PDB file of C-alpha atoms and ligand atoms in Angstrom:
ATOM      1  CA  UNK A 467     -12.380   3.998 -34.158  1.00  0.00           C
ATOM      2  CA  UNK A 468     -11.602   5.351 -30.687  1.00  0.00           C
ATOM      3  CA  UNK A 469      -8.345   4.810 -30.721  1.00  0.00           C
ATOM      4  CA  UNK A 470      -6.158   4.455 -34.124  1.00  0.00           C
ATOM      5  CA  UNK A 471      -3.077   2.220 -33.679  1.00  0.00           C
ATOM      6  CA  UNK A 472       0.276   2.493 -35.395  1.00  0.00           C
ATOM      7  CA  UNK A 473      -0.067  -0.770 -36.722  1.00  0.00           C
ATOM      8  CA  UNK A 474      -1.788  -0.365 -40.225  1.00  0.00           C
ATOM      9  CA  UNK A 475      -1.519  -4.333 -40.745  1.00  0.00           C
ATOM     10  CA  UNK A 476      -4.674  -4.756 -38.609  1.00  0.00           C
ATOM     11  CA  UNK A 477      -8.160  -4.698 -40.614  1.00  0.00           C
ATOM     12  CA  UNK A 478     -10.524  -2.059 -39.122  1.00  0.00           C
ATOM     13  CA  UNK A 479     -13.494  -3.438 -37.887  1.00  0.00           C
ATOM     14  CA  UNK A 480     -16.311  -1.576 -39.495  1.00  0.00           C
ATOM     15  CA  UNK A 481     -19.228  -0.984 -37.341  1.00  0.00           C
ATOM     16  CA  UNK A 482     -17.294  -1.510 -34.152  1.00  0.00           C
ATOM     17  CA  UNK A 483     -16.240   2.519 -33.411  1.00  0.00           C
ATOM     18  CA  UNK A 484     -16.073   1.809 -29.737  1.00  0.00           C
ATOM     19  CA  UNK A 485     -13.086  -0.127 -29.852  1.00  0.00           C
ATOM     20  CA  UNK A 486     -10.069   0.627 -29.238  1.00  0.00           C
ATOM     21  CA  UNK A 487      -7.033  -1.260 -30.886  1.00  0.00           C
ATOM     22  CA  UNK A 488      -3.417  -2.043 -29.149  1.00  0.00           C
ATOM     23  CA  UNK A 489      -0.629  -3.460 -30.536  1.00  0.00           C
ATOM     24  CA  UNK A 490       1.107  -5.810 -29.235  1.00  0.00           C
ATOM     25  CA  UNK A 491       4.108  -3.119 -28.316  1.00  0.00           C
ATOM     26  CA  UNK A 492       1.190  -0.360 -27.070  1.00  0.00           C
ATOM     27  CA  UNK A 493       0.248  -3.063 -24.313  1.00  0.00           C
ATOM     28  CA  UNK A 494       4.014  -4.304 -23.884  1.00  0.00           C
ATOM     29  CA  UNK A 495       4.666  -0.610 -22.921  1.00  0.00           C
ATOM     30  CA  UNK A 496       1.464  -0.781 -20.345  1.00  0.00           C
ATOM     31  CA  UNK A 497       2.477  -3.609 -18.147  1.00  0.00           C
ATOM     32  CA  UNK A 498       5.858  -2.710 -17.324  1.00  0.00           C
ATOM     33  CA  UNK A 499       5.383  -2.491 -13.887  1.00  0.00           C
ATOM     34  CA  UNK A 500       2.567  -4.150 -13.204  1.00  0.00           C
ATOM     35  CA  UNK A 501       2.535  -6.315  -9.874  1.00  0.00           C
ATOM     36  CA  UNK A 502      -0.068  -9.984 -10.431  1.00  0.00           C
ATOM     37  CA  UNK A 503      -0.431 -11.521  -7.354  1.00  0.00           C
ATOM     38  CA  UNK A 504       0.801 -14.889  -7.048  1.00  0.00           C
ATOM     39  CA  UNK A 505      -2.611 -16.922  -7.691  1.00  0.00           C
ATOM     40  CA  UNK A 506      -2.856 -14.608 -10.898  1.00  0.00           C
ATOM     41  CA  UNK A 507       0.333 -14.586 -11.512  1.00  0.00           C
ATOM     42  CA  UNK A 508      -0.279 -18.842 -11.728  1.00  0.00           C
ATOM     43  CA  UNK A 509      -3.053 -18.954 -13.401  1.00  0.00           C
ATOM     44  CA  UNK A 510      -2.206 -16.853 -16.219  1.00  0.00           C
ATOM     45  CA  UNK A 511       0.854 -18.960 -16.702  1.00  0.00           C
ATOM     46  CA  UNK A 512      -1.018 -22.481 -16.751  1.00  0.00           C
ATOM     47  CA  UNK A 513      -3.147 -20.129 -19.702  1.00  0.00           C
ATOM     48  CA  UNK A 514      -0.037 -19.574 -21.626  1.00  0.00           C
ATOM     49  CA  UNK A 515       1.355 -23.106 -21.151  1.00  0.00           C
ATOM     50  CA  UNK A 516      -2.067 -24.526 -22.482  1.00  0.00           C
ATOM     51  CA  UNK A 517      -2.488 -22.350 -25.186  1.00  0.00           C
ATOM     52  CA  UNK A 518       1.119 -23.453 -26.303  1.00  0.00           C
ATOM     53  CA  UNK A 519       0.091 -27.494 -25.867  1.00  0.00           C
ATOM     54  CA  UNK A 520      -3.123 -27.409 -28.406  1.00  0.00           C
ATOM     55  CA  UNK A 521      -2.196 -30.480 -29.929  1.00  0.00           C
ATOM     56  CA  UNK A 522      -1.836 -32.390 -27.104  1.00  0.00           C
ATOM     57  CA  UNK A 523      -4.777 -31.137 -25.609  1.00  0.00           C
ATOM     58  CA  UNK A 524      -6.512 -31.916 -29.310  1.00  0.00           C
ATOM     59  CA  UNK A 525      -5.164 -35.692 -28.473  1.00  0.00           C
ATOM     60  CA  UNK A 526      -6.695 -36.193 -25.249  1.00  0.00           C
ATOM     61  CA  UNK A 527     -10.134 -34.385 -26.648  1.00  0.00           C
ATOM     62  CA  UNK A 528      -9.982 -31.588 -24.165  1.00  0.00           C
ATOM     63  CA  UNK A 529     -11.074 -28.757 -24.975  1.00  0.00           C
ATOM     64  CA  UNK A 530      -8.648 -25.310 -24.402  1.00  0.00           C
ATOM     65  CA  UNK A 531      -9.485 -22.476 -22.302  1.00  0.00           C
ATOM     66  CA  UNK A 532     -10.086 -18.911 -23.833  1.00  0.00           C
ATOM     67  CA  UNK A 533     -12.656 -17.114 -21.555  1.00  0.00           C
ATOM     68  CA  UNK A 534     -10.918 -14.983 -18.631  1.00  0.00           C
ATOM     69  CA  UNK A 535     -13.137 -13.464 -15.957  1.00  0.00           C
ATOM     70  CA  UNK A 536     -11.676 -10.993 -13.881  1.00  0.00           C
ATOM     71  CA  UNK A 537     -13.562  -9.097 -10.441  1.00  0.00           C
ATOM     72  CA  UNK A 538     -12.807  -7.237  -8.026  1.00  0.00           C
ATOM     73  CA  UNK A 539     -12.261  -3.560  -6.850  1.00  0.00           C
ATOM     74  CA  UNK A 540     -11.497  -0.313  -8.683  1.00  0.00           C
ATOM     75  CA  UNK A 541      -7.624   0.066  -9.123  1.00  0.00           C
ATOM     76  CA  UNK A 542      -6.472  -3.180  -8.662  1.00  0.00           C
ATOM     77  CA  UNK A 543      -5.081  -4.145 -11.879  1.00  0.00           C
ATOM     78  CA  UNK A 544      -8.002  -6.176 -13.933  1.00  0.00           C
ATOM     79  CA  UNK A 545      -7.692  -3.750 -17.210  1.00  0.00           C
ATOM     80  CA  UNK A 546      -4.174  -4.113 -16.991  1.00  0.00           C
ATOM     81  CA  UNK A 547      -3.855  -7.973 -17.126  1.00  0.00           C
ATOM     82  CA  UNK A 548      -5.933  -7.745 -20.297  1.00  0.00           C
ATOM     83  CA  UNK A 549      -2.587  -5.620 -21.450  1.00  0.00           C
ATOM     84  CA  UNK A 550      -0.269  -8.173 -20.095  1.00  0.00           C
ATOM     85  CA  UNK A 551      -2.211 -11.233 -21.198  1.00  0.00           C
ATOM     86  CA  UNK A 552      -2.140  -9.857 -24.717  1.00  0.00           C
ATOM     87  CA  UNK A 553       1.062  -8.961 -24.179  1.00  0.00           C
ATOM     88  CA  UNK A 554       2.451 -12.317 -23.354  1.00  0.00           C
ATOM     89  CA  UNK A 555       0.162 -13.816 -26.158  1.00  0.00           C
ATOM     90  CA  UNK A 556       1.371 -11.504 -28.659  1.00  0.00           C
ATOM     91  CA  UNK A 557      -1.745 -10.860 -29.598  1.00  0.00           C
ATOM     92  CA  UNK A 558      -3.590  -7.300 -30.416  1.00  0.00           C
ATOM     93  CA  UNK A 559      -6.028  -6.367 -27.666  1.00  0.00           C
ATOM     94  CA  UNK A 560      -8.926  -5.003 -29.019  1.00  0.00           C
ATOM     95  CA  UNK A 561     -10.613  -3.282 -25.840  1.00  0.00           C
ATOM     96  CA  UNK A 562     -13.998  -1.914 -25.263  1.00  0.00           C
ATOM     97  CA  UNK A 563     -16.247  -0.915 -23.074  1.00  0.00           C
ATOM     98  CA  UNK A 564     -19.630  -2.776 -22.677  1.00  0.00           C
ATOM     99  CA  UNK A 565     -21.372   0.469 -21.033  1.00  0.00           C
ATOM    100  CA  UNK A 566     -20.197   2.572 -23.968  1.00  0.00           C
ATOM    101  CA  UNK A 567     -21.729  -0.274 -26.459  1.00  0.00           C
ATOM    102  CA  UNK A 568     -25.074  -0.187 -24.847  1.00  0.00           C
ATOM    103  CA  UNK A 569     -25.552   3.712 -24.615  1.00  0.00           C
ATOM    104  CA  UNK A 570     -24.945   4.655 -27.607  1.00  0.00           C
ATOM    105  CA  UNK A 571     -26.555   2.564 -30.265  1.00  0.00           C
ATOM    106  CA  UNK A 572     -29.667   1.451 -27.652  1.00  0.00           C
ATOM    107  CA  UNK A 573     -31.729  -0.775 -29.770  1.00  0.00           C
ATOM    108  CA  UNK A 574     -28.458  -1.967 -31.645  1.00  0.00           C
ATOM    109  CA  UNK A 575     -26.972  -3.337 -28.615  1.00  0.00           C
ATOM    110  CA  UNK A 576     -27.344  -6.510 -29.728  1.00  0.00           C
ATOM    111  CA  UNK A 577     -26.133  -6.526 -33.171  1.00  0.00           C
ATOM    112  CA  UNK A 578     -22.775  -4.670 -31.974  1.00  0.00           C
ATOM    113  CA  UNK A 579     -22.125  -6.671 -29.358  1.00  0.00           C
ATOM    114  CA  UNK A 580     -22.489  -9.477 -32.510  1.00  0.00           C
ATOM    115  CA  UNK A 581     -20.280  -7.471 -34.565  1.00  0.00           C
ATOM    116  CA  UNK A 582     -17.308  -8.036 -32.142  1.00  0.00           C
ATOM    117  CA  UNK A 583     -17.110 -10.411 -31.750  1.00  0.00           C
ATOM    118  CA  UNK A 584     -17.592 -11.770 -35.296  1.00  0.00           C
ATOM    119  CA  UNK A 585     -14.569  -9.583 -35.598  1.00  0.00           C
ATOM    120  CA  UNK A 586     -12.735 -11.186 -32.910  1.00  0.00           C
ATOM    121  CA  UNK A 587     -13.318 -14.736 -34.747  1.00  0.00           C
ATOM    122  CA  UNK A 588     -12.070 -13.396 -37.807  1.00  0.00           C
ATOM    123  CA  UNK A 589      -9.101 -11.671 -36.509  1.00  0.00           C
ATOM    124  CA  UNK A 590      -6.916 -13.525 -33.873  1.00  0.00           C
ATOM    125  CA  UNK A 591      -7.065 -11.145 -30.894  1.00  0.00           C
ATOM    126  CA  UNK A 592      -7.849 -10.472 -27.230  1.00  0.00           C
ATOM    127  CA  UNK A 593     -11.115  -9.306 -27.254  1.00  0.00           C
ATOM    128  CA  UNK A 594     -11.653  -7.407 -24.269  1.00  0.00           C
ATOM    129  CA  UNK A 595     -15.245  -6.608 -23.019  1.00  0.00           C
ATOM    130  CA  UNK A 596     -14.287  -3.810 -19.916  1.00  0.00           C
ATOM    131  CA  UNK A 597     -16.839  -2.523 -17.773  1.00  0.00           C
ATOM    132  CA  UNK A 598     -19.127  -5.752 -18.570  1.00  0.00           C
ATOM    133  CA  UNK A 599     -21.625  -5.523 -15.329  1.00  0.00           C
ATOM    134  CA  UNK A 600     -23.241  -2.776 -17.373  1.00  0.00           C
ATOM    135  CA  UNK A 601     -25.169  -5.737 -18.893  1.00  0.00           C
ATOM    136  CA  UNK A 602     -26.311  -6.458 -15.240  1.00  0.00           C
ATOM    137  CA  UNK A 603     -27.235  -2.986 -14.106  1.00  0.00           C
ATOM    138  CA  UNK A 604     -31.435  -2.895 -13.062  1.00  0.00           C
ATOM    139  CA  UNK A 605     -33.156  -0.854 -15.821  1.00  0.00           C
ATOM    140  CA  UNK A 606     -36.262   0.646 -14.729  1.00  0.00           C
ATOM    141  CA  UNK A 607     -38.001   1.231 -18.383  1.00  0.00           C
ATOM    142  CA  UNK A 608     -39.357  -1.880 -19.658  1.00  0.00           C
ATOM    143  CA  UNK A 609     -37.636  -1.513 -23.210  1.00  0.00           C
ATOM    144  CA  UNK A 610     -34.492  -1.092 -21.822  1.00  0.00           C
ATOM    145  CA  UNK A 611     -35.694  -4.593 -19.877  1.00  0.00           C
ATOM    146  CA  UNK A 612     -36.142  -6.302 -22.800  1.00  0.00           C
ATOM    147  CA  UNK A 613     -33.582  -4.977 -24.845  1.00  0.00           C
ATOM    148  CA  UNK A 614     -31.009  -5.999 -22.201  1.00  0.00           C
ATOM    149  CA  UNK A 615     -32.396  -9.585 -22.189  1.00  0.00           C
ATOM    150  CA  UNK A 616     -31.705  -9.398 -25.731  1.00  0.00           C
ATOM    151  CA  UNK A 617     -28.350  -8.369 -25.104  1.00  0.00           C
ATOM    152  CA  UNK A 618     -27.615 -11.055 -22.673  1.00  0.00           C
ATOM    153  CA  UNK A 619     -28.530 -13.995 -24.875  1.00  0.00           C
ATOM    154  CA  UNK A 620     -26.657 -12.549 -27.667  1.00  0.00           C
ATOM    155  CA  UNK A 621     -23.709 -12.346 -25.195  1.00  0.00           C
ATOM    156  CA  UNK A 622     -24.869 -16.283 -24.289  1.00  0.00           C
ATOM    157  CA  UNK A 623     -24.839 -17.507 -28.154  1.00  0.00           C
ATOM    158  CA  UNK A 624     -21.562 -15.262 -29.032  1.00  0.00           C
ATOM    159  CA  UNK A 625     -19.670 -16.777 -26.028  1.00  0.00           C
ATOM    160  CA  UNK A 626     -21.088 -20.519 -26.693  1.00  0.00           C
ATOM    161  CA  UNK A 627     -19.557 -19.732 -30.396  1.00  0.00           C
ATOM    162  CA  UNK A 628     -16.392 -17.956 -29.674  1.00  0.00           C
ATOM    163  CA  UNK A 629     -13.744 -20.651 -31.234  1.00  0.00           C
ATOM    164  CA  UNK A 630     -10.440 -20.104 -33.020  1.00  0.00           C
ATOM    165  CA  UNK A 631      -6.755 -17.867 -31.955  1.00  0.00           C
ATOM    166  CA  UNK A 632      -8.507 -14.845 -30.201  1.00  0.00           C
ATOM    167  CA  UNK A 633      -9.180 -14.702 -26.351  1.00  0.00           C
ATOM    168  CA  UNK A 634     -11.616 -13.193 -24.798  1.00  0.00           C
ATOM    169  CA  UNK A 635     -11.740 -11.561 -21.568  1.00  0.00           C
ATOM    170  CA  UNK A 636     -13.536  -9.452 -19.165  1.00  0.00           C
ATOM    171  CA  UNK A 637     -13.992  -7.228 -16.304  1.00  0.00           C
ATOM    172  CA  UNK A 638     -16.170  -6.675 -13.770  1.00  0.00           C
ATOM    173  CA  UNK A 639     -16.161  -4.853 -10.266  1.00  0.00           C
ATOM    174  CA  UNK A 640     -19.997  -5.919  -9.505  1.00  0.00           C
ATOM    175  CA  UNK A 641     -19.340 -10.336 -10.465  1.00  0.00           C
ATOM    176  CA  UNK A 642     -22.211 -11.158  -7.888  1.00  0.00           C
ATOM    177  CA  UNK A 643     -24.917  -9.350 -10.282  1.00  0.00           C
ATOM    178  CA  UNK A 644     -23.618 -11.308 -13.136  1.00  0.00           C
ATOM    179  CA  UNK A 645     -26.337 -13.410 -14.949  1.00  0.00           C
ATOM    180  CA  UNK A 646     -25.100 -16.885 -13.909  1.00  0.00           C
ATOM    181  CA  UNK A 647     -25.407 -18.395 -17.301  1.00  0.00           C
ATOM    182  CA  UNK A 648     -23.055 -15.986 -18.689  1.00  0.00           C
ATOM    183  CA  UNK A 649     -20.616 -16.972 -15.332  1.00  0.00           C
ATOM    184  CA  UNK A 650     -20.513 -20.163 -16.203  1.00  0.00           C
ATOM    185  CA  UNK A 651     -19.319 -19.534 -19.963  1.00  0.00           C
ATOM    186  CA  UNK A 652     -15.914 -18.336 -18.158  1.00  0.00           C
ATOM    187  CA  UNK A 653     -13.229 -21.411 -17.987  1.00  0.00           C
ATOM    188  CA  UNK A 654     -10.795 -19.160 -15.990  1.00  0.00           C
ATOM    189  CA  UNK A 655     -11.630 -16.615 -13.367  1.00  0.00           C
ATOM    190  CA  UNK A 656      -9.311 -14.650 -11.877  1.00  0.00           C
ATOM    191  CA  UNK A 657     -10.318 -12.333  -8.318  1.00  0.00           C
ATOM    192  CA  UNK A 658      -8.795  -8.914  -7.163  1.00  0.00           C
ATOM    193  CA  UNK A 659      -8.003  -7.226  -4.267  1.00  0.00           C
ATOM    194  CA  UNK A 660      -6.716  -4.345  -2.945  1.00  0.00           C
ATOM    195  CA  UNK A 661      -2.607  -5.443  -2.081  1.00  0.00           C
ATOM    196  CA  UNK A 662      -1.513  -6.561   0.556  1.00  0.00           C
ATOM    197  CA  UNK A 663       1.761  -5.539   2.605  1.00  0.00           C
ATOM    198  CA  UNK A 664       3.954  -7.411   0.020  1.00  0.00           C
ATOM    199  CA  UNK A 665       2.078  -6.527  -2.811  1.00  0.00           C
ATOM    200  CA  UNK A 666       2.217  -2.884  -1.736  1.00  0.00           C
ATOM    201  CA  UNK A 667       6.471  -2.831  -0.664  1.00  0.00           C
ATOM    202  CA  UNK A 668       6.710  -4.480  -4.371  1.00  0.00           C
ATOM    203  CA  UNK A 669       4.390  -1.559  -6.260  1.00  0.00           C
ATOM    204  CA  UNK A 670       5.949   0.866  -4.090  1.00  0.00           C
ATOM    205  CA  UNK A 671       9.465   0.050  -5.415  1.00  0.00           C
ATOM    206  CA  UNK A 672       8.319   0.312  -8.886  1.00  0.00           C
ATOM    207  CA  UNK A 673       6.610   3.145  -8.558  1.00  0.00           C
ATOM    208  CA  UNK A 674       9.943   5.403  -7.042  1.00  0.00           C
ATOM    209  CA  UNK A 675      12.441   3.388  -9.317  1.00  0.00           C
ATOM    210  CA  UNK A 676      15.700   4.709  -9.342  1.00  0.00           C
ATOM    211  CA  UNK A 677      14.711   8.496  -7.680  1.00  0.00           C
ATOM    212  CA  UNK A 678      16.598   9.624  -4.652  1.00  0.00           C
ATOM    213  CA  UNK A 679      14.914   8.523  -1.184  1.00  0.00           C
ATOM    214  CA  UNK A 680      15.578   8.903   2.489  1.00  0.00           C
ATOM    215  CA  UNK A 681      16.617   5.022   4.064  1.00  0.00           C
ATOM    216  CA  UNK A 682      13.616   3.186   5.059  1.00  0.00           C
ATOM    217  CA  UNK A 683      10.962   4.963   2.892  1.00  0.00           C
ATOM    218  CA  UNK A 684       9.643   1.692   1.177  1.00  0.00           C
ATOM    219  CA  UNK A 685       8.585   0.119   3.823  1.00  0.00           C
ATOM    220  CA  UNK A 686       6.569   3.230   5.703  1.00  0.00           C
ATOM    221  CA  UNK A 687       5.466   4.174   2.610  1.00  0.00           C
ATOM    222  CA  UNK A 688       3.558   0.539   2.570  1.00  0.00           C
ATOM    223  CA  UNK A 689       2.408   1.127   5.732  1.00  0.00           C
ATOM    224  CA  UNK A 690       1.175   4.838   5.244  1.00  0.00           C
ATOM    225  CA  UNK A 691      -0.920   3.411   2.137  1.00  0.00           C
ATOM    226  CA  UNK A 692      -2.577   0.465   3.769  1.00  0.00           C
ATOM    227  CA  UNK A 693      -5.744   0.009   2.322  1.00  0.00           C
ATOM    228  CA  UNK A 694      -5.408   1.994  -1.026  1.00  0.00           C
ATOM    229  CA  UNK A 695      -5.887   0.619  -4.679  1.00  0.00           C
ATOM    230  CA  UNK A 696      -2.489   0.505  -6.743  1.00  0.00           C
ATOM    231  CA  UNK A 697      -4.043   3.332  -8.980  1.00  0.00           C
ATOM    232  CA  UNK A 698      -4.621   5.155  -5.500  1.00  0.00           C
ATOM    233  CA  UNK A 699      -1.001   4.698  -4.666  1.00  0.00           C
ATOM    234  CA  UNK A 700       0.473   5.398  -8.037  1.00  0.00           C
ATOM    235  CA  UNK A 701      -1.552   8.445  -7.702  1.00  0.00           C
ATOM    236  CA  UNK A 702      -0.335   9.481  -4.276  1.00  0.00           C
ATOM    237  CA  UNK A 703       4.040   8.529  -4.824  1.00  0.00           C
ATOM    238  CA  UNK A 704       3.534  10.773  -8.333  1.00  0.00           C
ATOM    239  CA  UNK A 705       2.452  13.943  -6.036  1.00  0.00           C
ATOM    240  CA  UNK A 706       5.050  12.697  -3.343  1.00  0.00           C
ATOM    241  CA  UNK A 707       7.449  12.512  -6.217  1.00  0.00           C
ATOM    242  CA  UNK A 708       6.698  16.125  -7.376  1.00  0.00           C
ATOM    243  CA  UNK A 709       6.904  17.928  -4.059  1.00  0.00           C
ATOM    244  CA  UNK A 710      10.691  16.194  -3.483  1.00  0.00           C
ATOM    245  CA  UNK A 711      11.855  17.629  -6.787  1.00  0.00           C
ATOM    246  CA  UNK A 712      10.094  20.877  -6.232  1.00  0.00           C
ATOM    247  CA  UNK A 713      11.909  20.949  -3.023  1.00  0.00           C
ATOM    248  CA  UNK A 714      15.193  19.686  -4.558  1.00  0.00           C
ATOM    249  CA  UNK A 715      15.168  16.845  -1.881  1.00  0.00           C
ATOM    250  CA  UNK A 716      15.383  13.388  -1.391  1.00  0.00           C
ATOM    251  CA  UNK A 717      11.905  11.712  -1.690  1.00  0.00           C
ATOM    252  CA  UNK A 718      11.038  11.192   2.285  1.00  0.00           C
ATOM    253  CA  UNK A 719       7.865   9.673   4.061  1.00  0.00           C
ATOM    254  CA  UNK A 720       6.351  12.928   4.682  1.00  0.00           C
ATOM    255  CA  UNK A 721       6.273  13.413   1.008  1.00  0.00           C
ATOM    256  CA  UNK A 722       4.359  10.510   0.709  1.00  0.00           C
ATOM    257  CA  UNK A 723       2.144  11.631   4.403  1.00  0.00           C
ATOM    258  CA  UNK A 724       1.195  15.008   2.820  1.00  0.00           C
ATOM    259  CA  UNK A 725       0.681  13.355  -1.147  1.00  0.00           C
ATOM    260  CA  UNK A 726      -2.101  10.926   0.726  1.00  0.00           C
ATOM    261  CA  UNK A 727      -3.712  13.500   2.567  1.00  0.00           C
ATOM    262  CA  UNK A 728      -3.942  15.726  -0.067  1.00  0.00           C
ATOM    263  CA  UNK A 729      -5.230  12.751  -2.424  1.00  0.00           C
ATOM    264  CA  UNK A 730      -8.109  12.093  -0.151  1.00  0.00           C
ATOM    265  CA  UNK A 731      -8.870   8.504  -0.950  1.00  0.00           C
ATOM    266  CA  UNK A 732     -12.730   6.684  -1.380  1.00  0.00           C
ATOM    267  CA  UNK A 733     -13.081   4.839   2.030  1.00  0.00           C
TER     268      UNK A 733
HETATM  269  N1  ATP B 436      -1.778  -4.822 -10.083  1.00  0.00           N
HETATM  270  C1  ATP B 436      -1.269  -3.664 -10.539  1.00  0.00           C
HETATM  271  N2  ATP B 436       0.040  -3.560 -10.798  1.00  0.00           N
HETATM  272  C2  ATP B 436       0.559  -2.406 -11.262  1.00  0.00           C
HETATM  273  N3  ATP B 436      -0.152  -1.287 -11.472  1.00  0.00           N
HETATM  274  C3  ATP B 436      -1.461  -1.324 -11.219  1.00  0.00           C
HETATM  275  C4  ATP B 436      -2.089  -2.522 -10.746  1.00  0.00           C
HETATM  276  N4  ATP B 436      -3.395  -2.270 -10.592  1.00  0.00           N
HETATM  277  C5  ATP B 436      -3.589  -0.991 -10.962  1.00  0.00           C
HETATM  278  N5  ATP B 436      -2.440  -0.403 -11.342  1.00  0.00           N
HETATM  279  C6  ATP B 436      -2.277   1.001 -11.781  1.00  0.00           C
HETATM  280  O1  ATP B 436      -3.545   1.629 -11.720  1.00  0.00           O
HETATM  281  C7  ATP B 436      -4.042   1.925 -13.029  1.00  0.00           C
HETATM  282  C8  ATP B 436      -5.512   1.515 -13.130  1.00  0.00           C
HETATM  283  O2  ATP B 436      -5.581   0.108 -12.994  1.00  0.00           O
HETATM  284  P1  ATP B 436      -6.637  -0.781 -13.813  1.00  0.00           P
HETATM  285  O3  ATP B 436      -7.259   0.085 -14.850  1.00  0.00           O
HETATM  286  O4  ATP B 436      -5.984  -2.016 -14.257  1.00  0.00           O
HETATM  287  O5  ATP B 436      -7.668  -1.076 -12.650  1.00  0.00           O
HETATM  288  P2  ATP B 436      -9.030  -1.911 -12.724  1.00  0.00           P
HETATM  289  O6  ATP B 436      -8.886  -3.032 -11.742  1.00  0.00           O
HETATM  290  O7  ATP B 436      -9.323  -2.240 -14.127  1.00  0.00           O
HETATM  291  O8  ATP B 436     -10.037  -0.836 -12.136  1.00  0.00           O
HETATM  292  P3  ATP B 436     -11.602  -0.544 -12.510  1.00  0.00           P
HETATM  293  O9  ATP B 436     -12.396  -1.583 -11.786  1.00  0.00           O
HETATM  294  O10 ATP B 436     -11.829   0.821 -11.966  1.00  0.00           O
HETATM  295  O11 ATP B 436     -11.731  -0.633 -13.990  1.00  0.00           O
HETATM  296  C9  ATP B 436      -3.148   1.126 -13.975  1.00  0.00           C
HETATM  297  O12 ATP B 436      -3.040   1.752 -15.225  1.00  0.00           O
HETATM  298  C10 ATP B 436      -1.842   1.081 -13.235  1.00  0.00           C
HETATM  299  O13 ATP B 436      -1.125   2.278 -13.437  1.00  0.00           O
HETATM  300 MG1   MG B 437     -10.745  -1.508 -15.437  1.00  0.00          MG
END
């Protein structure tokens, strides 16, 4: 198991050692601050509201959602919703990490990815495939070719069959080299994108809390870190953060000038 939980109620999957389990408290205590722009913010609600109408949806013979996409850039929150959706489901997430699936068991690929989700049927969850372009990614060596086309129709069949409480979700930063038969498995898809000005002002706030700052600060601090990822700017206010109490000071925007140049974001 990669990661043991606290909660000893939950069977251990057996053969499934790159999961990781949450409770429904460990991802409570992820998504505390996280910011879901309004679109997501919308359509994970009408998610929750449908989930909570089965029976009328039963009636009207329409079937219920429970395959979340989610794509976009690095940082911008698509592990994290697979947290809060859990969260808010009160459901265990059981997370892991299609690229770590496929390297180490090549050849069993398949039969893991199986595994899984015959877990996931068994045992209402979020099932949470992270990292899932890695089913996408070119492979030179003809068995790997193969083997990956194996993989995909496995992934094709599993999805077709995935019924019963669990969800499942996943995450992508590379959607466009999704096979498009596994795209169109996904009821809900959800996009990301690095925040905007609001989005940013709102993180920002989070991020400092209740620490000591000079007047203003939110708001240059957005405009300092236009253009980086939340994690980017969680990464950069931390470091701000540490040089104002190392300095026994308020927390002012050249805290936050000197944390970003010293960060050196991707561009
Ligand atoms: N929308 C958000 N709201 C609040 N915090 C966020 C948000 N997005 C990212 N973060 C912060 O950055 C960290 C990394 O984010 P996360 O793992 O969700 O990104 P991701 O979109 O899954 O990135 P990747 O594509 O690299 O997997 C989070 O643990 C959180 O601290
Ligand atoms: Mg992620």
């Amino acid at each position: 198991m990669g990661k043991t939980s606290s909660n000893q109620r939950l069977p251990r999957a057996k053969g499934i050692d790159m999961a990781a389990y949450y409770t429904v408290k460990e991802c409570e205590s992820r998504v505390k601050r996280i910011v879901l722009p309004d679109r997501n913010r919308q359509i994970v609600e009408e998610f929750i509201t449908i989930l909570g109408m089965k029976e009328r949806f039963k009636e009207h013979d329409v079937p219920i959602p429970n395959k979340i996409v989610m794509f976009g850039p690095p940082g911008t929150g698509k592990t994290l919703t697979a947290f809060y959706v859990a969260t808010r489901l009160e459901l265990p997430l059981l997370l892991v990490r299609l690229d770590a699936v496929i390297h180490s068991h090549l050849g069993e690929t398949a039969s893991n990815v199986r595994k899984i989700f015959e877990y996931a049927k068994a045992t209402p969850c979020v099932l949470f495939l992270d990292e899932f372009d890695a089913i996408a990614r070119t492979r030179e060596n003809n068995d790997e070719v193969k083997e990956m086309s194996r993989v995909v129709n496995t992934l094709l069949q599993c999805l077709d069959e995935f019924e019963g409480d669990s969800i499942f979700m996943a995450a992508t930063n590379l959607e466009t080299e999704l096979d498009h038969a596994i795209w169109r498995r996904f009821d809900t898809k959800m996009a990301y994108s690095l925040p905007d000005e609001k989005e940013r002002d709102q993180y920002i706030s989070l991020l400092i809390g209740g620490f000591g700052q000079e007047d203003h600060l939110q708001s240059i601090a957005a405009s300092i870190l236009q253009g980086s990822s939340y994690a980017e700017m969680e990464q950069i206010v931390l470091k701000a953060k540490r040089k104002a109490i190392i300095e026994d000071s308020l927390l002012r925007a050249d805290h936050i000038e000197e944390a970003f140049a010293e960060y050196q974001p991707k561009r």
